[in-house]
Short mmCIF file of C-alpha atoms and ligand atoms in Angstrom, two decimals:
data_model
loop_
_atom_site.label_atom_id
_atom_site.label_comp_id
_atom_site.label_asym_id
_atom_site.label_seq_id
_atom_site.Cartn_x
_atom_site.Cartn_y
_atom_site.Cartn_z
CA UNK A 1 -3.17 -19.66 -21.81
CA UNK A 2 -6.78 -19.41 -20.87
CA UNK A 3 -8.29 -15.97 -21.26
CA UNK A 4 -10.38 -16.79 -18.20
CA UNK A 5 -7.35 -16.41 -15.92
CA UNK A 6 -6.59 -13.03 -14.38
CA UNK A 7 -4.05 -11.26 -16.61
CA UNK A 8 -0.39 -12.12 -15.88
CA UNK A 9 0.86 -10.34 -12.77
CA UNK A 10 -2.63 -9.51 -11.46
CA UNK A 11 -4.71 -11.25 -8.82
CA UNK A 12 -8.25 -11.34 -7.55
CA UNK A 13 -8.72 -10.32 -3.95
CA UNK A 14 -11.30 -12.80 -2.68
CA UNK A 15 -12.84 -12.03 0.73
CA UNK A 16 -10.17 -13.62 2.97
CA UNK A 17 -7.25 -12.03 1.04
CA UNK A 18 -9.23 -8.80 0.97
CA UNK A 19 -9.50 -8.98 4.78
CA UNK A 20 -5.70 -9.14 5.10
CA UNK A 21 -5.31 -6.42 2.54
CA UNK A 22 -7.72 -4.18 4.43
CA UNK A 23 -6.01 -4.87 7.72
CA UNK A 24 -2.77 -3.54 6.20
CA UNK A 25 -4.48 -0.47 4.76
CA UNK A 26 -6.36 0.27 8.00
CA UNK A 27 -3.10 0.05 9.97
CA UNK A 28 -1.44 2.51 7.59
CA UNK A 29 -4.44 4.84 7.70
CA UNK A 30 -4.45 4.83 11.50
CA UNK A 31 -0.67 5.34 11.82
CA UNK A 32 -0.68 8.23 9.34
CA UNK A 33 -3.72 9.86 10.98
CA UNK A 34 -1.73 9.76 14.22
CA UNK A 35 0.73 12.20 12.56
CA UNK A 36 -1.90 14.40 10.92
CA UNK A 37 -1.76 12.99 7.39
CA UNK A 38 -5.08 13.31 5.59
CA UNK A 39 -6.34 10.83 3.02
CA UNK A 40 -6.58 11.86 -0.62
CA UNK A 41 -6.61 10.10 -3.99
CA UNK A 42 -5.36 10.98 -7.43
CA UNK A 43 -6.58 9.42 -10.70
CA UNK A 44 -5.24 6.01 -11.65
CA UNK A 45 -4.00 7.38 -14.97
CA UNK A 46 -2.28 10.66 -15.76
CA UNK A 47 -0.78 12.33 -18.82
CA UNK A 48 2.39 10.35 -19.50
CA UNK A 49 4.64 13.38 -18.86
CA UNK A 50 3.61 13.39 -15.20
CA UNK A 51 5.69 10.24 -14.81
CA UNK A 52 8.23 10.43 -17.63
CA UNK A 53 9.59 13.83 -16.62
CA UNK A 54 10.28 13.30 -12.92
CA UNK A 55 10.95 9.59 -13.02
CA UNK A 56 13.58 10.21 -15.69
CA UNK A 57 13.42 9.04 -19.28
CA UNK A 58 16.10 6.50 -18.39
CA UNK A 59 14.53 4.98 -15.28
CA UNK A 60 13.36 1.36 -15.32
CA UNK A 61 9.84 2.46 -14.51
CA UNK A 62 9.65 4.61 -17.63
CA UNK A 63 11.69 2.58 -20.10
CA UNK A 64 10.58 -0.95 -19.28
CA UNK A 65 7.77 -1.02 -16.78
CA UNK A 66 5.19 1.49 -17.92
CA UNK A 67 1.64 0.84 -19.04
CA UNK A 68 1.17 3.67 -21.52
CA UNK A 69 -1.39 4.06 -24.24
CA UNK A 70 -2.95 6.66 -26.50
CA UNK A 71 -6.62 7.11 -25.71
CA UNK A 72 -9.31 7.64 -28.36
CA UNK A 73 -8.53 11.35 -28.42
CA UNK A 74 -4.84 10.68 -29.05
CA UNK A 75 -3.69 11.74 -25.55
CA UNK A 76 -0.71 9.76 -24.24
CA UNK A 77 -1.71 8.38 -20.85
CA UNK A 78 0.08 6.16 -18.33
CA UNK A 79 -1.33 3.98 -15.56
CA UNK A 80 0.39 5.26 -12.43
CA UNK A 81 3.45 3.18 -11.44
CA UNK A 82 3.66 5.06 -8.12
CA UNK A 83 1.77 7.91 -6.49
CA UNK A 84 4.29 10.58 -5.48
CA UNK A 85 4.37 12.25 -8.90
CA UNK A 86 0.54 12.26 -8.98
CA UNK A 87 0.25 13.80 -5.51
CA UNK A 88 2.74 16.55 -6.36
CA UNK A 89 0.97 17.14 -9.69
CA UNK A 90 -2.31 17.48 -7.72
CA UNK A 91 -0.70 20.00 -5.36
CA UNK A 92 0.46 22.12 -8.29
CA UNK A 93 -2.69 21.86 -10.41
CA UNK A 94 -4.91 22.51 -7.38
CA UNK A 95 -3.01 25.69 -6.49
CA UNK A 96 -2.24 24.16 -3.10
CA UNK A 97 1.32 25.47 -2.94
CA UNK A 98 -0.30 28.46 -1.18
CA UNK A 99 -1.31 26.28 1.77
CA UNK A 100 1.88 24.48 2.71
CA UNK A 101 2.67 22.37 4.60
CA UNK A 102 0.46 19.57 3.29
CA UNK A 103 0.33 16.07 4.75
CA UNK A 104 -1.33 13.43 2.61
CA UNK A 105 -2.06 9.72 2.92
CA UNK A 106 -3.12 7.55 -0.02
CA UNK A 107 -3.95 3.92 -0.75
CA UNK A 108 -4.59 2.32 -4.11
CA UNK A 109 -3.47 0.23 -7.08
CA UNK A 110 -0.23 0.87 -9.02
CA UNK A 111 0.84 -0.68 -12.32
CA UNK A 112 4.27 -1.79 -13.52
CA UNK A 113 5.08 -4.15 -16.37
CA UNK A 114 7.52 -6.32 -14.42
CA UNK A 115 8.44 -9.99 -14.44
CA UNK A 116 5.85 -11.40 -12.02
CA UNK A 117 7.11 -13.42 -9.07
CA UNK A 118 6.24 -13.77 -5.41
CA UNK A 119 5.77 -10.25 -4.06
CA UNK A 120 6.22 -8.67 -7.48
CA UNK A 121 3.09 -8.06 -9.52
CA UNK A 122 1.95 -5.96 -12.45
CA UNK A 123 -1.03 -4.56 -10.60
CA UNK A 124 -0.17 -4.17 -6.94
CA UNK A 125 -1.29 -1.84 -4.17
CA UNK A 126 0.51 0.75 -2.16
CA UNK A 127 -0.22 2.84 0.89
CA UNK A 128 1.90 5.92 1.31
CA UNK A 129 2.34 9.35 2.80
CA UNK A 130 3.74 12.60 1.41
CA UNK A 131 4.82 15.54 3.56
CA UNK A 132 5.03 18.60 1.29
CA UNK A 133 6.67 21.89 2.26
CA UNK A 134 9.25 21.47 4.98
CA UNK A 135 12.92 20.88 4.17
CA UNK A 136 13.66 20.28 7.87
CA UNK A 137 15.21 16.91 8.72
CA UNK A 138 12.59 16.52 11.46
CA UNK A 139 10.03 16.02 8.68
CA UNK A 140 12.13 13.11 7.37
CA UNK A 141 12.31 11.73 10.91
CA UNK A 142 8.56 12.10 11.36
CA UNK A 143 7.60 10.16 8.25
CA UNK A 144 10.10 7.41 9.11
CA UNK A 145 8.73 7.19 12.66
CA UNK A 146 5.24 6.99 11.15
CA UNK A 147 6.38 4.11 8.91
CA UNK A 148 7.85 2.32 11.91
CA UNK A 149 4.62 2.82 13.88
CA UNK A 150 2.61 1.38 10.98
CA UNK A 151 4.86 -1.70 10.72
CA UNK A 152 4.76 -2.14 14.50
CA UNK A 153 0.96 -2.14 14.45
CA UNK A 154 1.13 -5.02 11.94
CA UNK A 155 3.58 -6.88 14.18
CA UNK A 156 6.15 -6.64 11.35
CA UNK A 157 8.63 -4.13 12.78
CA UNK A 158 10.67 -6.60 14.81
CA UNK A 159 11.56 -8.56 11.65
CA UNK A 160 12.46 -5.39 9.75
CA UNK A 161 15.69 -3.49 9.47
CA UNK A 162 15.61 0.20 8.62
CA UNK A 163 18.27 0.98 6.01
CA UNK A 164 19.23 4.62 5.78
CA UNK A 165 21.46 6.61 3.48
CA UNK A 166 22.02 10.21 2.51
CA UNK A 167 22.23 11.15 -1.15
CA UNK A 168 23.18 14.72 -0.26
CA UNK A 169 22.02 17.88 -2.00
CA UNK A 170 22.45 18.58 -5.71
CA UNK A 171 25.99 19.92 -5.26
CA UNK A 172 27.16 16.86 -3.30
CA UNK A 173 25.49 14.50 -5.72
CA UNK A 174 27.14 15.98 -8.78
CA UNK A 175 30.60 15.89 -7.16
CA UNK A 176 30.04 12.25 -6.30
CA UNK A 177 28.61 11.46 -9.70
CA UNK A 178 31.80 12.68 -11.39
CA UNK A 179 33.98 10.56 -9.09
CA UNK A 180 31.81 7.48 -9.61
CA UNK A 181 31.92 7.82 -13.40
CA UNK A 182 35.72 8.08 -13.35
CA UNK A 183 35.93 4.94 -11.22
CA UNK A 184 33.42 2.89 -13.20
CA UNK A 185 34.83 3.83 -16.58
CA UNK A 186 37.89 1.72 -15.84
CA UNK A 187 35.61 -1.32 -15.42
CA UNK A 188 33.20 -0.56 -18.23
CA UNK A 189 33.83 -3.87 -20.06
CA UNK A 190 32.95 -5.87 -16.95
CA UNK A 191 29.70 -4.05 -16.12
CA UNK A 192 26.32 -5.65 -16.86
CA UNK A 193 24.55 -4.37 -19.99
CA UNK A 194 22.00 -2.50 -17.89
CA UNK A 195 24.74 -0.78 -15.95
CA UNK A 196 26.64 0.15 -19.14
CA UNK A 197 23.55 2.06 -20.23
CA UNK A 198 23.10 3.56 -16.77
CA UNK A 199 26.71 4.79 -16.78
CA UNK A 200 25.83 7.18 -19.57
CA UNK A 201 22.44 8.35 -18.27
CA UNK A 202 22.33 7.87 -14.51
CA UNK A 203 25.44 6.34 -12.98
CA UNK A 204 24.13 6.60 -9.41
CA UNK A 205 21.58 3.96 -10.19
CA UNK A 206 24.36 1.43 -10.74
CA UNK A 207 24.77 1.41 -6.95
CA UNK A 208 21.35 -0.23 -6.86
CA UNK A 209 22.32 -3.02 -9.28
CA UNK A 210 21.42 -6.56 -8.25
CA UNK A 211 23.99 -8.03 -10.69
CA UNK A 212 26.72 -9.92 -8.78
CA UNK A 213 29.49 -8.77 -11.15
CA UNK A 214 28.40 -5.16 -10.72
CA UNK A 215 28.28 -5.55 -6.96
CA UNK A 216 31.83 -6.89 -6.95
CA UNK A 217 33.07 -3.84 -8.84
CA UNK A 218 31.14 -1.53 -6.51
CA UNK A 219 32.93 -2.80 -3.42
CA UNK A 220 35.86 -0.47 -4.03
CA UNK A 221 33.88 2.38 -5.58
CA UNK A 222 34.08 5.86 -4.07
CA UNK A 223 31.56 6.32 -1.25
CA UNK A 224 28.78 8.86 -1.41
CA UNK A 225 29.24 9.99 2.18
CA UNK A 226 32.79 11.16 1.43
CA UNK A 227 31.34 13.71 -1.01
CA UNK A 228 28.62 15.20 1.21
CA UNK A 229 29.02 18.93 1.82
CA UNK A 230 28.47 20.43 5.28
CA UNK A 231 24.81 21.22 4.74
CA UNK A 232 24.12 17.64 3.61
CA UNK A 233 26.04 16.21 6.56
CA UNK A 234 24.09 18.44 8.95
CA UNK A 235 20.76 17.28 7.48
CA UNK A 236 21.70 13.64 7.96
CA UNK A 237 23.03 14.19 11.48
CA UNK A 238 19.84 15.99 12.42
CA UNK A 239 17.73 13.14 11.07
CA UNK A 240 19.65 10.38 12.83
CA UNK A 241 19.62 12.32 16.12
CA UNK A 242 15.83 12.57 15.89
CA UNK A 243 15.45 8.86 15.07
CA UNK A 244 17.71 7.96 17.98
CA UNK A 245 15.71 10.23 20.28
CA UNK A 246 12.51 8.48 19.20
CA UNK A 247 14.04 5.02 19.68
CA UNK A 248 13.76 4.11 15.97
CA UNK A 249 16.76 1.92 15.20
CA UNK A 250 18.48 2.09 11.82
CA UNK A 251 21.53 0.86 9.94
CA UNK A 252 23.66 2.90 7.57
CA UNK A 253 23.48 1.52 4.02
CA UNK A 254 25.88 3.38 1.69
CA UNK A 255 24.61 1.56 -1.41
CA UNK A 256 20.95 2.45 -0.91
CA UNK A 257 20.05 4.95 -3.64
CA UNK A 258 16.37 4.33 -4.54
CA UNK A 259 15.39 3.92 -8.16
CA UNK A 260 14.24 7.43 -9.01
CA UNK A 261 15.96 10.58 -10.22
CA UNK A 262 14.34 13.14 -7.96
CA UNK A 263 15.54 11.96 -4.56
CA UNK A 264 17.99 14.01 -2.48
CA UNK A 265 19.27 13.79 1.08
CA UNK A 266 17.36 11.00 2.79
CA UNK A 267 16.78 7.57 1.23
CA UNK A 268 15.47 4.71 3.35
CA UNK A 269 13.90 1.27 3.20
CA UNK A 270 12.42 -1.07 5.74
CA UNK A 271 13.56 -4.56 4.75
CA UNK A 272 12.21 -7.73 6.31
CA UNK A 273 14.11 -10.98 6.59
CA UNK A 274 10.95 -13.07 6.25
CA UNK A 275 10.04 -12.54 2.56
CA UNK A 276 13.18 -13.63 0.69
CA UNK A 277 14.25 -11.59 -2.31
CA UNK A 278 11.22 -9.28 -2.23
CA UNK A 279 12.00 -8.13 1.31
CA UNK A 280 11.59 -4.39 0.91
CA UNK A 281 8.19 -3.61 2.38
CA UNK A 282 8.37 0.18 2.70
CA UNK A 283 10.66 2.68 1.02
CA UNK A 284 10.94 6.39 0.59
CA UNK A 285 12.99 9.50 0.72
CA UNK A 286 13.25 13.21 0.15
CA UNK A 287 12.36 14.66 -3.25
CA UNK A 288 12.93 18.44 -3.07
CA UNK A 289 13.42 18.75 -6.85
CA UNK A 290 10.23 17.02 -7.92
CA UNK A 291 7.73 19.91 -7.95
CA UNK A 292 9.99 22.05 -10.13
CA UNK A 293 10.67 19.12 -12.45
CA UNK A 294 6.91 18.90 -12.99
CA UNK A 295 6.76 22.58 -13.92
CA UNK A 296 5.63 23.96 -10.56
CA UNK A 297 7.34 26.20 -8.00
CA UNK A 298 10.08 24.65 -5.87
CA UNK A 299 8.45 22.77 -2.98
CA UNK A 300 10.37 20.43 -0.71
CA UNK A 301 8.86 17.05 0.04
CA UNK A 302 9.50 13.76 1.73
CA UNK A 303 7.45 10.56 1.75
CA UNK A 304 7.24 6.79 1.57
CA UNK A 305 5.24 4.03 -0.05
CA UNK A 306 4.67 0.50 1.18
CA UNK A 307 3.63 -2.59 -0.76
CA UNK A 308 0.28 -3.87 0.52
CA UNK A 309 0.65 -7.39 -1.00
CA UNK A 310 4.08 -7.88 0.58
CA UNK A 311 2.82 -6.75 3.98
CA UNK A 312 -0.35 -8.83 3.66
CA UNK A 313 1.92 -11.91 3.32
CA UNK A 314 3.19 -11.13 6.81
CA UNK A 315 -0.31 -10.94 8.31
CA UNK A 316 -1.01 -14.33 9.87
CA UNK A 317 -4.76 -14.54 9.56
CA UNK A 318 -7.66 -12.26 8.94
CA UNK A 319 -11.21 -13.47 8.46
CA UNK A 320 -13.57 -11.73 6.13
CA UNK A 321 -16.46 -10.17 8.06
CA UNK A 322 -19.78 -12.01 7.74
CA UNK A 323 -23.17 -11.69 9.46
CA UNK A 324 -23.75 -13.48 12.75
CA UNK A 325 -27.53 -13.55 12.35
CA UNK A 326 -29.64 -15.30 9.69
CA UNK A 327 -33.38 -15.29 9.14
CA UNK A 328 -34.46 -18.77 8.12
CA UNK A 329 -37.90 -19.41 6.66
CA UNK A 330 -39.60 -22.67 7.52
CA UNK A 331 -41.88 -22.52 4.47
CA UNK A 332 -42.75 -20.24 1.55
CA UNK A 333 -45.68 -18.68 3.42
CA UNK A 334 -43.20 -16.59 5.45
CA UNK A 335 -41.04 -15.40 2.51
CA UNK A 336 -42.23 -11.80 2.37
CA UNK A 337 -42.51 -11.37 6.13
CA UNK A 338 -38.92 -12.65 6.47
CA UNK A 339 -37.75 -10.16 3.86
CA UNK A 340 -39.55 -7.33 5.65
CA UNK A 341 -38.17 -8.39 9.04
CA UNK A 342 -34.63 -8.58 7.63
CA UNK A 343 -34.86 -4.96 6.45
CA UNK A 344 -36.17 -3.84 9.85
CA UNK A 345 -33.40 -5.62 11.75
CA UNK A 346 -30.81 -4.10 9.39
CA UNK A 347 -32.36 -0.71 10.23
CA UNK A 348 -31.46 -1.53 13.84
CA UNK A 349 -27.86 -2.06 12.79
CA UNK A 350 -27.85 -5.87 12.80
CA UNK A 351 -26.08 -7.57 9.87
CA UNK A 352 -28.49 -10.17 8.47
CA UNK A 353 -28.07 -13.06 6.09
CA UNK A 354 -31.28 -14.19 4.37
CA UNK A 355 -30.84 -17.48 2.52
CA UNK A 356 -33.49 -17.73 -0.18
CA UNK A 357 -33.62 -21.39 -1.04
CA UNK A 358 -33.41 -24.85 0.50
CA UNK A 359 -35.20 -26.84 3.16
CA UNK A 360 -35.03 -25.48 6.72
CA UNK A 361 -32.70 -28.23 7.97
CA UNK A 362 -30.21 -27.61 5.17
CA UNK A 363 -30.33 -23.85 5.67
CA UNK A 364 -29.65 -24.20 9.40
CA UNK A 365 -26.71 -26.50 8.76
CA UNK A 366 -25.21 -24.16 6.16
CA UNK A 367 -25.72 -21.17 8.45
CA UNK A 368 -23.85 -22.92 11.27
CA UNK A 369 -20.94 -23.65 8.94
CA UNK A 370 -20.88 -20.04 7.75
CA UNK A 371 -20.41 -18.77 11.31
CA UNK A 372 -23.99 -17.68 11.99
CA UNK A 373 -24.59 -17.63 15.75
CA UNK A 374 -28.30 -16.85 15.93
CA UNK A 375 -31.00 -18.05 13.52
CA UNK A 376 -34.36 -16.30 13.52
CA UNK A 377 -36.78 -19.01 12.37
CA UNK A 378 -40.08 -17.92 10.89
CA UNK A 379 -42.80 -19.99 9.16
CA UNK A 380 -46.53 -19.69 8.43
CA UNK A 381 -47.30 -21.11 11.84
CA UNK A 382 -45.13 -18.53 13.67
CA UNK A 383 -46.50 -15.76 11.46
CA UNK A 384 -50.10 -16.66 12.37
CA UNK A 385 -49.13 -16.50 16.09
CA UNK A 386 -46.96 -13.40 15.75
CA UNK A 387 -43.91 -15.22 17.06
CA UNK A 388 -40.46 -16.29 15.86
CA UNK A 389 -38.02 -18.88 17.21
CA UNK A 390 -34.56 -17.63 18.16
CA UNK A 391 -32.18 -20.53 17.85
CA UNK A 392 -28.66 -20.39 19.24
CA UNK A 393 -26.68 -22.38 16.65
CA UNK A 394 -23.75 -22.88 18.98
CA UNK A 395 -25.60 -24.84 21.69
CA UNK A 396 -28.88 -25.63 19.90
CA UNK A 397 -31.05 -23.90 22.54
CA UNK A 398 -34.19 -22.20 21.28
CA UNK A 399 -36.62 -19.60 22.65
CA UNK A 400 -39.82 -18.09 21.38
CA UNK A 401 -39.99 -14.31 20.90
CA UNK A 402 -42.94 -12.07 19.97
CA UNK A 403 -42.98 -10.80 16.38
CA UNK A 404 -44.32 -7.31 15.67
CA UNK A 405 -43.72 -6.26 12.08
CA UNK A 406 -44.86 -2.73 12.95
CA UNK A 407 -42.03 -2.38 15.51
CA UNK A 408 -39.11 -4.82 15.55
CA UNK A 409 -37.10 -3.03 18.22
CA UNK A 410 -38.02 -5.57 20.90
CA UNK A 411 -36.92 -8.46 18.72
CA UNK A 412 -33.73 -6.61 17.74
CA UNK A 413 -32.91 -6.20 21.43
CA UNK A 414 -33.53 -9.91 22.10
CA UNK A 415 -31.21 -10.86 19.21
CA UNK A 416 -28.51 -8.47 20.42
CA UNK A 417 -28.78 -10.01 23.87
CA UNK A 418 -28.46 -13.58 22.64
CA UNK A 419 -25.42 -12.57 20.52
CA UNK A 420 -23.76 -11.32 23.70
CA UNK A 421 -24.57 -14.46 25.69
CA UNK A 422 -21.51 -16.67 26.16
P1 ATP B 1 11.88 -3.22 -5.70
O1 ATP B 1 13.30 -2.92 -5.39
O2 ATP B 1 11.32 -4.36 -4.88
O3 ATP B 1 11.59 -3.32 -7.16
P2 ATP B 1 11.02 -0.50 -5.80
O4 ATP B 1 12.19 0.29 -5.40
O5 ATP B 1 10.68 -0.61 -7.25
O6 ATP B 1 11.07 -1.96 -5.15
P3 ATP B 1 9.18 1.43 -4.74
O7 ATP B 1 8.97 2.08 -6.04
O8 ATP B 1 9.98 2.11 -3.71
O9 ATP B 1 9.75 -0.04 -4.98
O10 ATP B 1 7.77 1.04 -4.10
C1 ATP B 1 7.55 0.96 -2.70
C2 ATP B 1 7.11 -0.43 -2.28
O11 ATP B 1 6.08 -0.93 -3.13
C3 ATP B 1 8.19 -1.49 -2.38
O12 ATP B 1 9.01 -1.45 -1.24
C4 ATP B 1 7.39 -2.75 -2.43
O13 ATP B 1 6.96 -3.15 -1.14
C5 ATP B 1 6.18 -2.35 -3.24
N1 ATP B 1 6.33 -2.75 -4.64
C6 ATP B 1 7.06 -2.15 -5.61
N2 ATP B 1 6.92 -2.78 -6.79
C7 ATP B 1 6.07 -3.81 -6.56
C8 ATP B 1 5.50 -4.85 -7.37
N3 ATP B 1 5.78 -4.92 -8.67
N4 ATP B 1 4.66 -5.74 -6.80
C9 ATP B 1 4.37 -5.67 -5.48
N5 ATP B 1 4.85 -4.73 -4.66
C10 ATP B 1 5.69 -3.81 -5.18
MG1 MG B 2 11.07 -2.03 -8.75
#
């Protein structure tokens, strides 16, 4: 395999893909701002414990998918596979547990050593929000409504189904865990190898198994909702009442558990029908135990993350931004003046392309193809007369304008006007 390819599971974001990517991120940023989430960023790598402790030594992310390495000083570091642990670590290390509640938005690359396929990469990007502090079910409802608003802005909500489940509090979960182990132990020979291992370390995760044999066995397994205590039931009822009040539709999904150890109560995913197997575009839940697991004080939290690449596949088209105005020199005598004029027009806020080589005819043709609307043509002749030609590349019309390199405001205004002309 050629070393000049991007590494397996990674991709370049060339301008048109970048435009789609940005559209997704901007939509998430706007939706989260609408709810008071503020943007922040944590480092791309952390001490490995930040992930291994809360994500669970047995989780897929830690056992199979991590990018971990010892740096030159011998510190064990891990490229972040997700951002919730990093955000909660930042809250604890920044002493921010004094200023709860906190509402954060983030966007950036994540890294997981997975088998690459459509919608599943080794470096991918997520946008997400974390709401730290409240244990009220209205906080869960608010972040889910925010996720729905984000997907709606992308035109993706109508093709998505919101799957919702309650994992209950610690007491409910451990009662259920015991019942599930008893049930699954009678099928242990038929379980997939992965699930055999999970049975010993985290049986709840078997509910999430994609193996068809496992799924068959699970059909008659005890149901989590039958083990929820009153407090857990009340939390879920409160959440669904709020979602119903806000007109956010949802379906109950008793097998939805989410991959990670620290979730409690709410687990949810928005799943689209239009992306095949990799249909989960946004997922999240409540993680009240996470801060303590990281060694901080107990702080409740709820949040979600969405896959930017998967959502970008749903965005029909987005064009990379490019200048609408070019300065085209007719001959080398106008090179420096053109450069100076370009800077002045940029000072006036006009985006300018300044092609540096080629004959004037070729440059004009190329500019037209690149979406330039107005060409400012300047040559030695124009320079001597203190004029330029403004050519409209859409209809070929041309007009002469005065050139004053001491004050280009007049010319800037003329260009702005011809850009507005139909
Ligand atoms: P999946 O079940 O698809 O593996 P997950 O449960 O591992 O998803 P999360 O950890 O909840 O995913 O991440 C949130 C979102 O990030 C996912 O819903 C998905 O859109 C996106 N995502 C996760 N892993 C990848 C990946 N390897 N490549 C691209 N996007 C991803
Ligand atoms: Mg995964």
